[in-house]
Structure formats: structure tokens, C-alpha cells
Short mmCIF file of C-alpha atoms in Angstrom, two decimals:
data_model
loop_
_atom_site.label_atom_id
_atom_site.label_comp_id
_atom_site.label_asym_id
_atom_site.label_seq_id
_atom_site.Cartn_x
_atom_site.Cartn_y
_atom_site.Cartn_z
CA MET A 3 112.85 43.38 111.58
CA ARG A 4 109.59 42.84 109.64
CA ASN A 5 111.45 43.35 106.27
CA PHE A 6 114.39 41.28 106.86
CA THR A 7 112.20 38.51 107.82
CA PHE A 8 110.21 39.22 104.30
CA LEU A 9 113.45 39.12 102.66
CA SER A 10 114.72 36.33 104.38
CA VAL A 11 111.98 34.11 103.81
CA ILE A 12 112.11 34.95 100.00
CA ILE A 13 115.71 34.41 99.27
CA ALA A 14 115.08 31.08 100.94
CA GLY A 15 112.47 29.96 98.96
CA CYS A 16 114.60 30.35 96.18
CA PHE A 17 117.34 28.23 97.49
CA LEU A 18 114.75 25.63 98.09
CA MET A 19 113.58 26.00 94.32
CA PHE A 20 117.19 25.57 93.28
CA SER A 21 117.96 22.99 95.36
CA PHE A 22 115.24 21.07 92.73
CA SER A 23 116.57 22.43 89.89
CA PRO A 24 119.29 21.85 87.53
CA ALA A 25 122.62 23.48 87.90
CA ALA A 26 122.05 25.33 84.65
CA ASN A 27 119.53 27.55 86.60
CA ALA A 28 122.15 29.02 89.20
CA LYS A 29 122.82 31.99 86.81
CA LYS A 30 119.77 32.51 86.39
CA LEU A 31 118.99 32.63 90.22
CA LYS A 32 121.69 34.72 90.79
CA ASN A 33 120.41 36.89 88.39
CA ASP A 34 117.01 37.06 89.55
CA LEU A 35 118.16 37.59 93.40
CA THR A 36 119.92 40.59 92.16
CA GLU A 37 117.21 42.09 90.31
CA PHE A 38 115.07 41.41 93.70
CA GLU A 39 117.60 43.10 95.90
CA ASN A 40 117.84 46.39 93.17
CA VAL A 41 113.71 46.52 93.72
CA TYR A 42 113.95 46.13 97.52
CA LYS A 43 116.50 48.69 97.77
CA ILE A 44 114.14 51.08 96.28
CA ASN A 45 110.43 49.90 97.19
CA ALA A 46 111.24 48.28 100.71
CA PHE A 47 110.48 49.96 104.03
CA SER A 48 113.76 49.60 105.66
CA PHE A 49 113.98 53.14 106.46
CA GLY A 50 111.08 53.73 109.09
CA THR A 51 107.90 55.28 108.89
CA ILE A 52 105.75 57.97 110.01
CA SER A 53 102.46 57.34 111.99
CA VAL A 54 99.63 59.48 112.15
CA ALA A 55 99.53 60.48 115.79
CA GLU A 56 103.27 61.60 114.79
CA ILE A 57 101.85 63.63 112.07
CA ASN A 58 99.22 65.42 114.31
CA SER A 59 101.58 66.05 116.76
CA PHE A 60 103.68 67.96 114.14
CA TYR A 61 101.01 70.20 113.11
CA LYS A 62 100.37 71.12 116.94
CA LYS A 63 103.67 71.79 117.21
CA TYR A 64 104.58 73.80 114.09
CA PRO A 65 100.76 75.71 113.46
CA LYS A 66 101.89 77.68 110.39
CA LEU A 67 102.30 74.92 108.66
CA LYS A 68 98.78 73.27 109.12
CA ILE A 69 97.64 74.76 105.80
CA TYR A 70 99.74 71.52 104.20
CA GLN A 71 98.40 69.39 106.91
CA LYS A 72 95.69 67.57 104.46
CA ASP A 73 98.09 67.48 101.44
CA VAL A 74 100.59 65.83 103.67
CA GLU A 75 98.51 63.21 105.19
CA GLU A 76 97.35 62.80 101.94
CA LEU A 77 100.89 62.31 100.25
CA TYR A 78 101.84 59.81 103.52
CA LYS A 79 98.74 58.03 102.88
CA LYS A 80 99.31 57.32 99.49
CA LYS A 81 103.29 56.06 100.32
CA ASP A 82 101.86 53.64 102.98
CA TYR A 83 103.11 55.79 105.77
CA ASN A 84 106.76 55.11 104.91
CA LEU A 85 109.92 57.85 105.28
CA ILE A 86 110.19 59.48 101.75
CA TRP A 87 113.34 61.82 102.58
CA HIS A 88 115.63 59.62 104.17
CA ASP A 89 117.76 57.01 102.63
CA ASP A 90 119.91 54.46 105.14
CA LYS A 91 121.84 56.89 106.51
CA ASN A 92 120.56 60.50 106.56
CA VAL A 93 118.69 62.83 104.21
CA SER A 94 118.39 61.25 100.84
CA GLU A 95 120.01 63.04 98.09
CA PHE A 96 116.91 64.08 96.21
CA GLY A 97 115.82 65.74 99.86
CA ALA A 98 119.10 68.01 99.55
CA LEU A 99 118.24 68.82 95.56
CA LEU A 100 114.76 69.84 96.62
CA TYR A 101 115.89 72.16 99.31
CA HIS A 102 118.45 73.77 96.75
CA LYS A 103 115.55 74.24 94.69
CA VAL A 104 113.09 75.69 97.78
CA ASN A 105 116.32 78.30 97.77
CA LEU A 106 116.06 79.69 94.14
CA LEU A 107 112.63 80.16 94.70
CA ASN A 108 113.25 83.83 93.33
CA ASP A 109 114.84 82.52 89.87
CA GLN A 110 111.21 80.94 89.45
CA GLY A 111 109.59 84.75 89.81
CA ILE A 112 108.52 83.65 93.60
CA LYS A 113 108.42 85.61 96.96
CA ALA A 114 106.67 83.37 98.96
CA GLN A 115 108.55 82.37 102.24
CA MET A 116 108.21 79.10 104.08
CA PRO A 117 107.49 79.24 107.74
CA TYR A 118 110.20 77.69 110.08
CA LYS A 119 112.68 78.05 106.75
CA ASP A 120 115.46 78.34 109.55
CA LEU A 121 114.60 75.10 111.03
CA ILE A 122 114.88 73.31 107.41
CA ASP A 123 118.22 75.30 106.98
CA ASP A 124 119.81 73.22 110.08
CA ILE A 125 119.01 70.00 108.32
CA PHE A 126 121.40 70.55 106.05
CA ASN A 127 124.11 72.79 107.99
CA GLU A 128 126.92 70.32 108.64
CA ASN A 129 128.00 72.53 111.35
CA VAL A 130 124.48 72.14 113.22
CA SER A 131 125.11 69.84 116.11
CA ASN A 132 121.59 69.78 117.94
CA LYS A 133 119.55 67.87 114.84
CA LEU A 134 116.07 67.47 115.23
CA PRO A 135 113.88 64.46 115.63
CA LYS A 136 114.11 62.02 112.75
CA SER A 137 110.13 62.06 112.09
CA GLU A 138 110.23 66.01 112.99
CA THR A 139 112.88 66.04 109.82
CA GLU A 140 110.88 63.77 107.78
CA LEU A 141 107.84 66.15 108.38
CA LEU A 142 109.90 69.41 107.58
CA LEU A 143 110.42 68.13 104.37
CA SER A 144 107.44 66.85 103.21
CA ASN A 145 105.93 70.15 103.99
CA MET A 146 108.72 71.82 102.26
CA TYR A 147 107.92 69.81 99.21
CA VAL A 148 104.31 70.70 99.21
CA PHE A 149 105.02 74.21 99.30
CA TYR A 150 107.76 74.11 96.75
CA ALA A 151 104.70 72.38 94.51
CA SER A 152 101.72 74.39 95.20
CA ASN A 153 103.38 77.68 94.73
CA VAL A 154 105.52 76.39 91.25
CA TYR A 155 103.31 74.26 89.58
CA SER A 156 99.97 75.26 90.61
CA GLY A 157 99.94 79.03 92.16
CA VAL A 158 96.96 80.57 93.38
CA ASP A 159 94.12 78.06 94.28
CA ALA A 160 91.10 77.55 92.29
CA GLN A 161 88.88 79.83 94.57
CA THR A 162 91.15 82.62 94.37
CA LEU A 163 91.20 82.26 90.77
CA LYS A 164 87.21 82.72 90.67
CA LYS A 165 87.12 85.84 92.89
CA ILE A 166 89.29 87.80 90.74
CA GLY A 167 87.74 87.09 87.67
CA TRP A 168 89.54 83.97 86.21
CA PHE A 169 87.44 81.40 84.47
CA LEU A 170 89.71 79.31 82.66
CA PRO A 171 89.78 75.37 83.46
CA ALA A 172 91.30 75.43 86.68
CA LYS A 173 94.48 73.24 86.87
CA THR A 174 94.76 70.07 89.35
CA ILE A 175 97.89 68.38 90.60
CA SER A 176 98.81 65.22 92.36
CA TYR A 177 101.62 66.11 94.93
CA ASP A 178 101.78 62.20 95.18
CA LYS A 179 102.39 61.67 91.04
CA ILE A 180 104.44 64.75 90.96
CA LEU A 181 106.81 63.63 93.67
CA ASP A 182 106.93 60.09 91.77
CA SER A 183 108.03 61.55 88.89
CA LEU A 184 110.90 64.12 89.84
CA MET A 185 112.03 61.26 92.19
CA ALA A 186 112.45 59.10 89.21
CA ASP A 187 114.12 61.87 87.17
CA PRO A 188 115.26 64.93 89.11
CA ASP A 189 116.37 66.81 85.90
CA ARG A 190 112.37 67.56 85.75
CA LEU A 191 112.81 69.72 88.51
CA ASN A 192 114.40 72.37 86.34
CA LYS A 193 111.98 71.70 83.39
CA ASP A 194 108.67 69.97 82.72
CA GLU A 195 106.64 70.75 79.90
CA ASN A 196 103.92 68.20 82.23
CA LEU A 197 103.84 70.20 84.85
CA LEU A 198 104.07 73.90 83.43
CA VAL A 199 103.48 75.06 80.06
CA ASP A 200 106.39 76.24 77.74
CA GLN A 201 105.61 79.49 77.98
CA TYR A 202 106.13 79.73 81.39
CA TYR A 203 109.93 78.89 80.85
CA ARG A 204 110.37 81.45 78.01
CA LEU A 205 109.18 84.16 80.62
CA GLN A 206 111.52 82.20 83.13
CA ASN A 207 114.80 82.92 80.29
CA VAL A 208 113.62 86.46 79.77
CA LEU A 209 113.58 87.35 83.67
CA LYS A 210 116.81 86.06 84.03
CA LYS A 211 118.04 88.49 81.20
CA TYR A 212 115.85 91.47 82.38
CA ARG A 213 117.59 90.62 85.89
CA SER A 214 120.77 91.00 84.21
CA PHE A 215 119.88 93.87 82.79
CA GLU A 216 119.17 95.36 85.83
CA LYS A 217 122.28 94.28 87.97
CA LYS A 218 124.78 96.05 85.19
CA GLY A 219 122.98 99.11 84.75
CA LEU A 220 121.69 98.61 81.23
CA TRP A 221 118.31 99.81 81.83
CA LYS A 222 119.07 103.54 80.99
CA LYS A 223 116.26 106.35 80.92
CA ILE A 224 115.63 107.78 77.73
CA GLU A 225 115.98 111.96 78.23
CA ILE A 226 114.00 113.75 76.44
CA ASP A 227 112.47 117.98 76.90
CA GLU A 228 108.97 116.66 77.61
CA ALA A 229 107.65 120.06 77.39
CA ASN A 230 109.09 120.87 73.63
CA TYR A 231 109.25 117.37 72.76
CA LYS A 232 108.07 116.41 68.92
CA GLU A 233 107.56 113.05 67.49
CA LEU A 234 110.78 111.67 66.34
CA LYS A 235 110.94 110.27 62.89
CA PRO A 236 113.49 108.96 60.45
CA LEU A 237 116.48 111.36 59.19
CA ASP A 238 116.29 113.14 62.99
CA SER A 239 119.18 113.33 64.59
CA GLY A 240 120.31 114.18 68.65
CA LYS A 241 121.04 112.63 71.86
CA VAL A 242 117.50 110.89 72.13
CA VAL A 243 117.98 108.96 69.09
CA GLN A 244 121.59 107.56 70.48
CA GLN A 245 119.72 106.49 73.33
CA ILE A 246 116.75 104.90 71.84
CA ARG A 247 119.42 103.27 69.56
CA GLU A 248 121.25 101.86 72.92
CA ARG A 249 117.98 100.35 74.18
CA LEU A 250 116.91 98.29 70.82
CA PHE A 251 120.44 97.22 71.25
CA VAL A 252 120.04 95.99 74.58
CA VAL A 253 116.67 94.14 74.39
CA GLY A 254 117.73 92.73 70.99
CA ASP A 255 116.01 94.25 68.66
CA LEU A 256 119.55 95.66 66.84
CA LYS A 257 122.30 93.75 66.61
CA GLU A 258 125.05 96.56 66.83
CA ASP A 259 125.05 99.50 68.50
CA SER A 260 126.90 102.31 66.29
CA LYS A 261 126.39 104.72 68.84
CA SER A 262 124.96 107.01 66.06
CA GLN A 263 123.27 109.95 67.05
CA TYR A 264 121.08 109.73 63.42
CA TYR A 265 117.99 108.08 63.05
CA ASP A 266 118.93 105.66 60.14
CA GLN A 267 117.51 102.66 57.90
CA GLU A 268 119.34 100.27 60.18
CA MET A 269 117.53 101.85 63.23
CA MET A 270 114.09 102.06 61.63
CA ASP A 271 114.01 98.41 61.15
CA ALA A 272 114.93 97.86 64.60
CA VAL A 273 111.87 100.64 65.51
CA LEU A 274 109.62 98.13 63.75
CA LYS A 275 110.76 94.99 65.44
CA TYR A 276 110.40 96.77 68.41
CA LYS A 277 106.99 97.90 67.97
CA LYS A 278 105.88 94.66 66.37
CA ARG A 279 106.82 92.65 70.06
CA TYR A 280 104.80 95.42 71.69
CA GLY A 281 101.93 95.52 69.41
CA LEU A 282 101.88 98.71 68.33
CA LYS A 283 100.92 100.41 65.30
CA LEU A 284 104.11 99.87 62.63
CA ASN A 285 105.21 103.00 61.62
CA TYR A 286 108.72 104.78 62.29
CA THR A 287 107.73 107.65 64.52
CA PHE A 288 108.33 107.42 68.04
CA THR A 289 105.56 109.62 70.21
CA LYS A 290 106.38 110.85 73.66
CA GLU A 291 103.88 108.02 74.68
CA GLN A 292 105.87 105.69 73.41
CA ILE A 293 109.30 106.96 74.74
CA ASP A 294 107.49 106.74 78.33
CA GLN A 295 106.76 103.34 77.64
CA MET A 296 110.51 102.77 76.89
CA ASN A 297 111.29 104.79 80.51
CA GLU A 298 109.09 101.87 82.05
CA PRO A 299 111.20 101.18 85.06
CA ILE A 300 112.82 97.66 84.92
CA SER A 301 112.04 96.73 87.88
CA ASN A 302 108.32 97.32 86.60
CA ARG A 303 109.01 95.06 83.64
CA ILE A 304 110.61 92.55 86.00
CA LYS A 305 107.48 92.59 88.48
CA THR A 306 105.23 92.04 84.93
CA ILE A 307 107.63 89.14 83.73
CA MET A 308 106.92 87.75 87.37
CA LEU A 309 103.11 87.97 87.49
CA ASN A 310 102.41 86.34 83.73
CA MET A 311 104.61 83.14 85.00
CA GLU A 312 102.16 83.14 87.69
CA ARG A 313 99.48 83.42 85.23
CA CYS A 314 100.97 80.37 83.28
CA ARG A 315 100.89 78.43 86.61
CA TRP A 316 97.48 78.39 86.18
CA ILE A 317 97.01 76.81 83.02
CA PRO A 318 96.82 72.58 82.52
CA THR A 319 99.29 72.01 80.07
CA GLU A 320 97.05 69.81 77.80
CA LEU A 321 95.47 73.05 76.93
CA ALA A 322 98.66 74.07 75.02
CA SER A 323 99.11 70.63 73.48
CA ALA A 324 95.92 70.17 72.15
CA ARG A 325 95.29 69.56 68.27
CA GLU A 326 93.25 72.70 67.46
CA TYR A 327 92.08 75.91 69.37
CA ILE A 328 91.43 79.51 69.48
CA MET A 329 93.21 81.60 71.87
CA VAL A 330 92.31 85.55 72.75
CA ASN A 331 94.94 87.73 74.77
CA ILE A 332 92.73 90.36 75.61
CA PRO A 333 95.79 93.14 76.85
CA SER A 334 97.37 91.96 73.26
CA PHE A 335 94.35 92.58 71.34
CA ARG A 336 95.36 89.51 69.40
CA LEU A 337 93.76 86.45 68.27
CA VAL A 338 95.51 83.19 67.19
CA TYR A 339 94.03 80.11 65.82
CA VAL A 340 96.15 76.93 66.67
CA LYS A 341 96.07 73.91 64.17
CA ASP A 342 98.47 70.98 64.52
CA GLY A 343 101.11 73.04 66.92
CA LYS A 344 101.35 76.21 64.14
CA TYR A 345 99.86 79.21 64.03
CA ASP A 346 97.19 78.91 60.86
CA LEU A 347 95.95 82.68 61.75
CA VAL A 348 96.70 85.68 63.61
CA SER A 349 94.43 88.43 64.01
CA ASP A 350 93.57 91.99 65.45
CA VAL A 351 90.84 91.87 67.60
CA PHE A 352 88.91 94.77 70.03
CA VAL A 353 87.59 93.85 73.14
CA GLY A 354 85.44 95.59 75.92
CA THR A 355 85.66 98.94 77.54
CA ARG A 356 86.74 99.33 81.51
CA MET A 357 82.67 99.55 81.84
CA THR A 358 81.66 96.19 80.18
CA GLU A 359 84.82 93.82 80.35
CA THR A 360 85.62 91.15 78.40
CA VAL A 361 85.46 88.31 80.80
CA ILE A 362 88.64 85.51 80.79
CA PHE A 363 87.09 82.23 80.38
CA SER A 364 86.72 79.34 78.19
CA GLY A 365 84.12 77.57 75.73
CA LYS A 366 83.91 75.79 72.55
CA ILE A 367 82.45 77.12 69.32
CA ASP A 368 79.81 74.67 67.92
CA ARG A 369 78.57 76.88 65.10
CA ILE A 370 79.36 79.72 62.46
CA VAL A 371 76.74 82.16 61.85
CA PHE A 372 76.94 83.81 58.36
CA SER A 373 75.10 87.46 57.89
CA PRO A 374 73.68 87.24 61.20
CA TYR A 375 71.07 89.35 63.04
CA TRP A 376 72.04 91.15 65.92
CA TYR A 377 69.87 90.75 68.98
CA VAL A 378 70.21 93.93 70.96
CA PRO A 379 71.31 93.26 74.38
CA ALA A 380 68.48 94.35 76.87
CA SER A 381 70.84 96.66 78.59
CA ILE A 382 71.83 98.16 75.89
CA ILE A 383 67.97 99.04 74.69
CA LYS A 384 67.81 100.41 78.04
CA ASN A 385 70.83 102.81 78.54
CA GLU A 386 71.12 103.85 74.79
CA LEU A 387 68.56 102.82 72.24
CA LYS A 388 65.65 104.18 74.34
CA LEU A 389 66.83 107.71 74.34
CA LYS A 390 67.82 107.82 70.48
CA MET A 391 64.31 106.11 69.36
CA ALA A 392 62.82 109.10 71.59
CA GLU A 393 65.15 111.48 70.26
CA ASP A 394 64.30 110.15 66.57
CA LYS A 395 61.06 107.93 65.64
CA ASN A 396 62.98 106.76 62.39
CA TYR A 397 65.88 105.76 64.43
CA LEU A 398 65.38 101.81 64.43
CA ALA A 399 64.48 102.07 60.32
CA ASP A 400 67.61 104.29 59.60
CA HIS A 401 69.53 101.36 61.26
CA ASN A 402 68.13 98.71 59.39
CA MET A 403 66.47 97.61 62.69
CA GLU A 404 63.33 95.76 63.69
CA TRP A 405 61.21 94.74 66.86
CA ASN A 406 60.91 91.37 67.22
CA GLY A 407 58.90 89.71 69.89
CA GLY A 408 59.30 92.80 72.58
CA ALA A 409 62.88 92.98 71.36
CA VAL A 410 64.97 94.35 69.02
CA ARG A 411 67.32 93.34 66.39
CA GLN A 412 69.56 94.22 63.53
CA LYS A 413 68.98 92.95 59.96
CA PRO A 414 71.78 91.00 58.20
CA GLY A 415 73.85 93.15 56.27
CA PRO A 416 77.25 94.94 55.57
CA ASN A 417 76.41 97.63 58.81
CA ASN A 418 75.07 94.98 60.74
CA SER A 419 76.91 95.37 64.26
CA LEU A 420 78.47 92.24 63.99
CA GLY A 421 79.41 92.43 60.40
CA LEU A 422 78.90 89.43 58.21
CA VAL A 423 79.98 86.57 60.72
CA LYS A 424 79.78 85.47 64.30
CA PHE A 425 81.27 82.55 66.06
CA MET A 426 79.04 81.17 68.59
CA PHE A 427 80.61 79.29 72.03
CA PRO A 428 77.46 78.72 74.42
CA ASN A 429 78.39 80.94 77.84
CA PRO A 430 76.83 82.67 80.45
CA ASN A 431 78.35 86.04 79.59
CA ASP A 432 76.48 85.84 76.39
CA ILE A 433 80.23 86.71 74.48
CA TYR A 434 81.33 85.70 71.45
CA LEU A 435 83.61 86.39 68.23
CA HIS A 436 82.58 88.51 65.59
CA ASP A 437 83.13 90.87 62.23
CA THR A 438 82.72 94.51 62.59
CA PRO A 439 81.91 97.42 59.99
CA ALA A 440 84.03 99.53 62.18
CA LYS A 441 87.47 98.67 60.32
CA SER A 442 88.93 101.84 61.73
CA LEU A 443 89.00 101.29 65.00
CA PHE A 444 91.72 98.54 64.41
CA ASP A 445 93.97 101.31 63.77
CA PHE A 446 93.83 102.54 67.16
CA GLU A 447 96.77 100.77 69.58
CA LYS A 448 94.44 100.60 72.56
CA ARG A 449 91.71 98.96 71.44
CA ILE A 450 88.69 98.87 74.22
CA PHE A 451 85.49 99.82 72.56
CA SER A 452 83.29 96.98 72.40
CA HIS A 453 80.24 96.24 75.34
CA GLY A 454 82.34 92.56 75.95
CA CYS A 455 82.31 90.77 72.64
CA ILE A 456 85.25 90.38 70.74
CA ASN A 457 85.45 91.76 67.64
CA VAL A 458 88.01 90.40 64.69
CA ARG A 459 89.39 92.20 62.31
CA ASP A 460 89.92 88.66 59.81
CA ALA A 461 86.68 87.21 60.96
CA LYS A 462 86.17 86.01 57.29
CA LYS A 463 89.57 84.67 57.07
CA LEU A 464 88.96 82.86 60.25
CA ALA A 465 85.83 81.21 58.96
CA MET A 466 87.56 80.54 55.89
CA GLU A 467 90.40 78.72 57.46
CA ILE A 468 88.25 76.87 60.29
CA LEU A 469 86.18 75.55 57.53
CA LYS A 470 89.30 74.79 54.66
CA ASP A 471 88.89 71.13 55.10
CA ASP A 472 85.30 70.73 55.23
CA PRO A 473 83.88 69.82 51.90
CA ASP A 474 80.56 70.91 52.56
CA TRP A 475 81.67 74.73 52.71
CA PRO A 476 83.46 75.54 49.78
CA VAL A 477 84.82 79.47 49.18
CA ASP A 478 82.04 79.97 47.11
CA LYS A 479 79.34 78.87 49.32
CA ILE A 480 81.13 80.99 52.12
CA ASN A 481 81.44 83.89 50.14
CA SER A 482 77.62 83.46 49.39
CA ALA A 483 76.43 82.97 52.72
CA MET A 484 78.26 86.38 53.60
CA SER A 485 76.45 88.33 51.18
CA GLY A 486 74.64 90.05 53.75
CA GLU A 487 70.97 88.57 52.45
CA LYS A 488 70.06 86.36 55.11
CA GLU A 489 70.85 84.72 58.43
CA THR A 490 72.79 81.85 57.14
CA PRO A 491 73.75 79.02 60.11
CA CYS A 492 77.08 76.34 60.00
CA ILE A 493 77.01 73.73 62.38
CA LEU A 494 80.59 72.70 63.23
CA LYS A 495 81.44 68.85 63.13
CA ASN A 496 84.39 69.41 65.41
CA LYS A 497 83.90 72.12 68.22
CA ILE A 498 86.72 74.06 68.44
CA PRO A 499 88.36 75.24 72.06
CA ILE A 500 88.32 78.83 72.46
CA TYR A 501 90.38 80.65 75.66
CA ILE A 502 90.10 84.31 76.52
CA GLY A 503 93.16 85.00 78.19
CA TYR A 504 94.80 87.81 80.21
CA PHE A 505 98.76 88.09 79.74
CA THR A 506 100.47 91.61 79.83
CA ALA A 507 103.92 90.01 78.72
CA TRP A 508 104.39 87.09 76.24
CA VAL A 509 107.52 85.57 74.84
CA ASN A 510 107.31 84.32 71.00
CA ASP A 511 108.80 81.35 69.57
CA ASP A 512 112.21 83.33 68.81
CA GLY A 513 112.29 84.06 72.52
CA GLU A 514 111.44 87.75 71.81
CA ILE A 515 108.95 89.14 74.66
CA GLY A 516 106.43 91.65 74.18
CA PHE A 517 104.70 93.79 76.79
CA TYR A 518 101.28 94.72 76.47
CA PRO A 519 98.94 97.69 78.97
CA ASP A 520 97.20 96.29 81.29
CA VAL A 521 94.15 97.66 80.24
CA TYR A 522 91.73 96.17 82.94
CA ASP A 523 94.21 96.63 86.02
CA ARG A 524 94.38 93.06 86.67
CA ASP A 525 98.30 92.93 87.09
CA SER A 526 98.02 95.71 89.94
CA SER A 527 95.10 93.23 91.96
CA LEU A 528 97.29 90.24 91.40
CA ASP A 529 100.43 92.20 92.38
CA LYS A 530 98.63 93.01 95.92
CA LEU A 531 97.69 89.36 95.89
CA LEU A 532 101.02 87.51 95.39
CA TYR A 533 102.89 90.27 96.79
CA SER A 534 101.09 92.44 99.73
CA ASN A 535 102.82 90.03 102.29
CA ASP A 536 105.97 88.11 101.10
CA SER A 537 106.17 85.69 103.66
CA VAL A 538 103.23 84.16 103.17
CA SER A 539 102.59 81.22 100.34
CA MET A 540 100.26 81.31 97.89
CA LYS A 541 99.12 78.10 98.78
#
């Protein structure tokens, strides 16, 4: 009644103004009234309100939804306690659309199930005559929205992320703002890169493809004589060649499947493409370990895609849109330097062992140090150096090391453990990027060798790329600073964000997926966290 009175007053006021205006204003008045009525239909509070008492009563009746109470209360507070999901007749069209998306959560790689889902099903079932009260229907749908948004757009909460060792910037979302954007443009329910990074949608597309492989039975086991298997190489022939060829065709590395049992040039090209996607050593041979990798059950591959979709939910979208940043992906042993949306440099890396894992976190590179000293960590002195010095009194001198204020440091030079350049970003873990004299270690496929720092194959190229627009650091000056004679710092004029992440599946710009080893068993831990109880939301 209050809303009707308010509208009547406005209309009456308009007619009062019109009565003292020339007739030429009649058309303008009609347009103004039409515009007002349209705005009113969208914003007016004519469909009812919800009270705090009704909200409290609801959660007493539906205790399994209490985890959403704080967010739902905040949602209604921002909406002045007006109904969200009802129009002048029934549940709004957007409410029905959201319900449809909740029923397709599996497409999002999510197995969480909402409590009281059967009651929500009844809301949209025309054959159910005994409907719930309007206030309960309204609150069930608000809880459904928070359930959906928290699982799809946010994922595991920030506190849990820290517990599982994920220290990248936490993502925060506003349910109120997200709801406004989705209601204004429902197509965003299908794709919204303001809410989820593009990699999420790439993985989602591949998830659909791999589920199709599974459904059609296309993921056939490659059969070998494990006891007598020898490395497969070009010009070999046999049934195993035909089976590998078929798999390469299924996953898209071969355009056509000739069914040939002969390892020909066409298959050689496809093998290189496959190995490049997986971060394997680029050659034409197939080892038993690589056959085992191809025989990974497709259900496991699907699970890996889902786990990495979850990791994408944790990433604030502004990170991916930054003008300049460095990202290290531990499982792929790869670093990328991104500038203006393009890969300016891609380099192999090796990372920490299982005993000294590289930490998943972020920082800002503020300086480059050429020909650096290596200050040996106290743990290495205690666990390694002391024993070696006890066995060999000349150990420090032979390795270009010296005592420095009660600590040990290695002098600059080509054999320095940090190589000829390091990239510093202050952090409590004392982790940084650096060059290495141990170039042969990059020939291994599984590269976990360091004490936690990230060793970069193309460290010099990275320094060159970072400084190429700095007139104070021309190429000859960089070469001179990397001569290994003395430590030379370079303070960056603009700090560069660096993100050290953990993705065991990644889709490139061409839509091709690569799977990488779960070197720290983090997939296993996340799998238990997400899917140990499918009936519980991850909010």
C-alpha cells in the first residue's frame, strides 16, 4: 500500500506541474511517466519484503544451511530486505535460470550437493501442489544462490587455502555485486572473465571433451609386453604403434588416423606435439614410463582437470590482466614472463625437492643482482657443509667459499651455485629466482633438485627482457655485470609481480591441454578435501 501511495503522489505531482505548463510539454510528460514506470517496475518494492525474524526462524528450521546465514543476511541488508527471487506472480525467470545452472554443477567440475535440494526441486515442479510459504521459498533460493556462487566463483575458503599451503593472494567476492551483475546480464552465468580467469573456461571446455572420450569409449589402453618392452623409435612397427597413433588422433595431435602400424614421419610430428604439451623431453622415442603415462585412466585425467578448475577459482581475475608479471608453474617446471598480454619469455626451471618444497606464494621482484654472492643457508651449513669441511679442510677454498661474519658465502663466479644472476623478491621463505651452473639438470623431465629456490635455464635472457627498455642498462653493461668478477645490484624502476603456482593441468592458447606430474602430491590432498564427502559444499 505504501508503494502505491508513493507512486500516486509522484503522478499527482506531475499532473499538477502539467496543469501550469504549456500544451507542448504534454509529450515530454508522457515520456517521463513511461520512463518512471519502467524504473519503478525494476526497483520498486512492490513484491514484498523479508524480515530479520523470518530469516532467523528459517535457519532454525533448516540448520544445514546455517553456514550461509551470514552471507544471506548481508545480501538482504544490501537489498533493504526486499524480495529478490519473486516477481508479481511467482519465482522470477532469473531464479529459474539459476536453478538450472545449479543442476549443471557437474559441468563446472563440482560435485558438491546442496542441503534440502529436494525442496528446491519442488519449487520448480509444477506437479507439486503443496508449495512452501513464500518467505521460505525466497530464503531457500537465496541460500541456493550463495551455495552456487561460493562453489563456482570462490571455491575453498581463504583459511583452508593457507592450511594446504596456497599462499597466493586470496580472492574476495561480493555476493551482492555478483548478483546485480548476473541479473543485469544472465549470460554471465555461462562465462564471466570478471569472476573467473580465462584458464578456468579453457579447462571447462577440455573437461567436456574428455568426458565425451570416456562416454564414447575412445580412451583405449595401449597394450605392451611390460617385461620385454624396448623403447619405441621411428621406423619401428607393430600393434603398439597403431594404438599410440589412435590415441594421438583422439587427443588431436594427429589430424587423421591412418591405422598404420608403421612409425612414420607423420606420427613423429604428432609425437613431438604430444611431448611438448606434456613438458617431456622432445625426442621421438617412447619409453615404458611414457606408455604408462598414456595409459593413465581417463577418469583420473578428468579428476585432474576438475582439481585445476578449482585452483583457478582461487585466482583473483586482476592478476591475469596485469600488464607485466612472472608466473612459475611448479609441476610443469616452467616459467613465463608476460608483458602486455603476451609471453615475452618462456624458460625451463627446476624447483625444490620433496624435502625442501618450493612454496606456493607471490611477491614482487624489486632488484636483480648480477654476479651474486651465495650466502649459504644455516640449514645447509649444519646438515651438509660441516660434514664436508670436517672431511676436507680445503673444502671452502676449493669451492670458492669464505667465512663472512660467522656465516659462509660463495664468491661470485661462473661456478657460483646461483650462477651469474639472481632475481630478488622479499619473502619470509628466502626463495628467489636464479641462474645455475648445473645446466645438465634441465635435461631431466622431473626437475626437483633445489633447496627451494627456482633455478632458471634462461636466467640471462630473463634479465635482458626485463631491462630491455631501461636505457641505464644496455646489453654491454649487463654482459659486463655478469662477468663474475664482482657483485653488481640493479634496482628495478618498476617492481614485477611474481606468482609461484601449482597447476597439474594447463590449457594453452590453442586449446591444447598438458598434464604434469603431481610432484608434491597436492592433487591427492586437494582430492580428499573436495571429494571425500560429496554431500558437503566447499563454502
